[in-house]
Amino acid sequence: MLGGISIWQLLIVLGIIILIFGTKKLRNVGTDLGGAVKGFKKAINEEEKDGDKKEADQPQAKVSHEEAGNTYDVQAEEKRAAEERPTERNEERK
């Protein structure tokens, strides 16, 4: 059966355990163990639900092809400024 252990041997071991610990203590251990397993399962299920909610709440990345009306070209602005500077200096000399 279970690696060569028969039902009668299991019953004898169970009887010895009951005599040593008593039924009340075994009941408490069983209740505590069951509560721990139940709490663990509940926490796992809540975590999975929270993970699903977080994924559902967060929108997917969207690609927008809309261009802003005002673009700023730094190089063109610097070039324009450089061109204006010599004319200002020439005007000052006159």
Short mmCIF file of C-alpha atoms in Angstrom, two decimals:
data_model
loop_
_atom_site.label_atom_id
_atom_site.label_comp_id
_atom_site.label_asym_id
_atom_site.label_seq_id
_atom_site.Cartn_x
_atom_site.Cartn_y
_atom_site.Cartn_z
CA MET A 1 0.00 0.00 0.00
CA LEU A 2 2.12 2.97 1.23
CA GLY A 3 5.59 1.59 0.76
CA GLY A 4 4.80 -1.66 2.58
CA ILE A 5 2.84 -0.08 5.46
CA SER A 6 -0.57 -1.65 5.97
CA ILE A 7 -3.76 -0.08 7.32
CA TRP A 8 -3.33 -1.89 10.66
CA GLN A 9 0.14 -0.44 11.16
CA LEU A 10 -1.17 3.06 10.44
CA LEU A 11 -4.02 2.57 12.93
CA ILE A 12 -1.58 1.42 15.61
CA VAL A 13 0.66 4.48 15.03
CA LEU A 14 -2.43 6.75 15.14
CA GLY A 15 -3.53 5.12 18.41
CA ILE A 16 -0.11 5.70 20.00
CA ILE A 17 -0.13 9.35 18.88
CA ILE A 18 -3.60 9.84 20.39
CA LEU A 19 -2.45 8.28 23.68
CA ILE A 20 0.62 10.53 23.83
CA PHE A 21 -0.89 13.86 22.82
CA GLY A 22 -4.59 13.43 23.52
CA THR A 23 -7.51 14.17 21.26
CA LYS A 24 -7.91 17.80 22.36
CA LYS A 25 -4.34 18.73 21.48
CA LEU A 26 -4.57 16.89 18.13
CA ARG A 27 -7.83 18.73 17.37
CA ASN A 28 -6.16 22.07 18.11
CA VAL A 29 -3.18 21.21 15.94
CA GLY A 30 -5.50 20.14 13.11
CA THR A 31 -7.56 23.33 13.43
CA ASP A 32 -4.44 25.50 13.44
CA LEU A 33 -2.97 23.66 10.48
CA GLY A 34 -6.24 23.89 8.55
CA GLY A 35 -6.53 27.61 9.31
CA ALA A 36 -2.98 28.20 8.14
CA VAL A 37 -3.59 26.37 4.86
CA LYS A 38 -6.87 28.24 4.35
CA GLY A 39 -5.19 31.60 5.02
CA PHE A 40 -2.37 30.75 2.63
CA LYS A 41 -4.80 29.82 -0.16
CA LYS A 42 -6.81 33.00 0.45
CA ALA A 43 -3.68 35.16 0.28
CA ILE A 44 -2.58 33.50 -2.97
CA ASN A 45 -6.02 34.00 -4.55
CA GLU A 46 -6.15 37.66 -3.45
CA GLU A 47 -2.68 38.28 -4.84
CA GLU A 48 -3.67 36.79 -8.20
CA LYS A 49 -6.84 38.90 -8.27
CA ASP A 50 -4.88 42.04 -7.37
CA GLY A 51 -2.35 41.26 -10.09
CA ASP A 52 -5.17 40.84 -12.63
CA LYS A 53 -6.77 44.10 -11.51
CA LYS A 54 -3.48 45.99 -11.75
CA GLU A 55 -2.94 44.67 -15.25
CA ALA A 56 -6.51 45.52 -16.25
CA ASP A 57 -6.40 48.99 -14.66
CA GLN A 58 -3.21 50.06 -16.37
CA PRO A 59 -3.82 50.97 -20.00
CA GLN A 60 -1.58 49.60 -22.64
CA ALA A 61 1.02 51.90 -24.12
CA LYS A 62 -0.53 53.91 -26.91
CA VAL A 63 1.32 55.29 -29.89
CA SER A 64 0.05 58.63 -31.02
CA HIS A 65 0.84 60.07 -34.42
CA GLU A 66 -0.49 63.49 -33.59
CA GLU A 67 2.14 66.17 -33.97
CA ALA A 68 2.21 69.15 -31.71
CA GLY A 69 1.51 72.45 -33.41
CA ASN A 70 4.60 74.13 -31.97
CA THR A 71 7.93 72.46 -32.50
CA TYR A 72 11.15 74.02 -31.39
CA ASP A 73 14.29 73.45 -33.43
CA VAL A 74 17.25 74.36 -31.27
CA GLN A 75 19.82 74.24 -34.09
CA ALA A 76 17.78 76.53 -36.32
CA GLU A 77 17.27 78.95 -33.43
CA GLU A 78 21.01 79.02 -32.70
CA LYS A 79 21.78 79.56 -36.37
CA ARG A 80 19.30 82.44 -36.57
CA ALA A 81 20.76 83.99 -33.42
CA ALA A 82 24.29 83.70 -34.85
CA GLU A 83 23.20 85.42 -38.05
CA GLU A 84 21.56 88.28 -36.15
CA ARG A 85 24.57 89.01 -33.93
CA PRO A 86 26.92 90.31 -36.67
CA THR A 87 24.25 92.66 -38.01
CA GLU A 88 23.72 94.08 -34.54
CA ARG A 89 27.47 94.68 -34.22
CA ASN A 90 27.59 96.36 -37.63
CA GLU A 91 24.74 98.67 -36.64
CA GLU A 92 26.54 99.60 -33.43
CA ARG A 93 29.65 100.57 -35.38
CA LYS A 94 27.70 102.91 -37.65
#
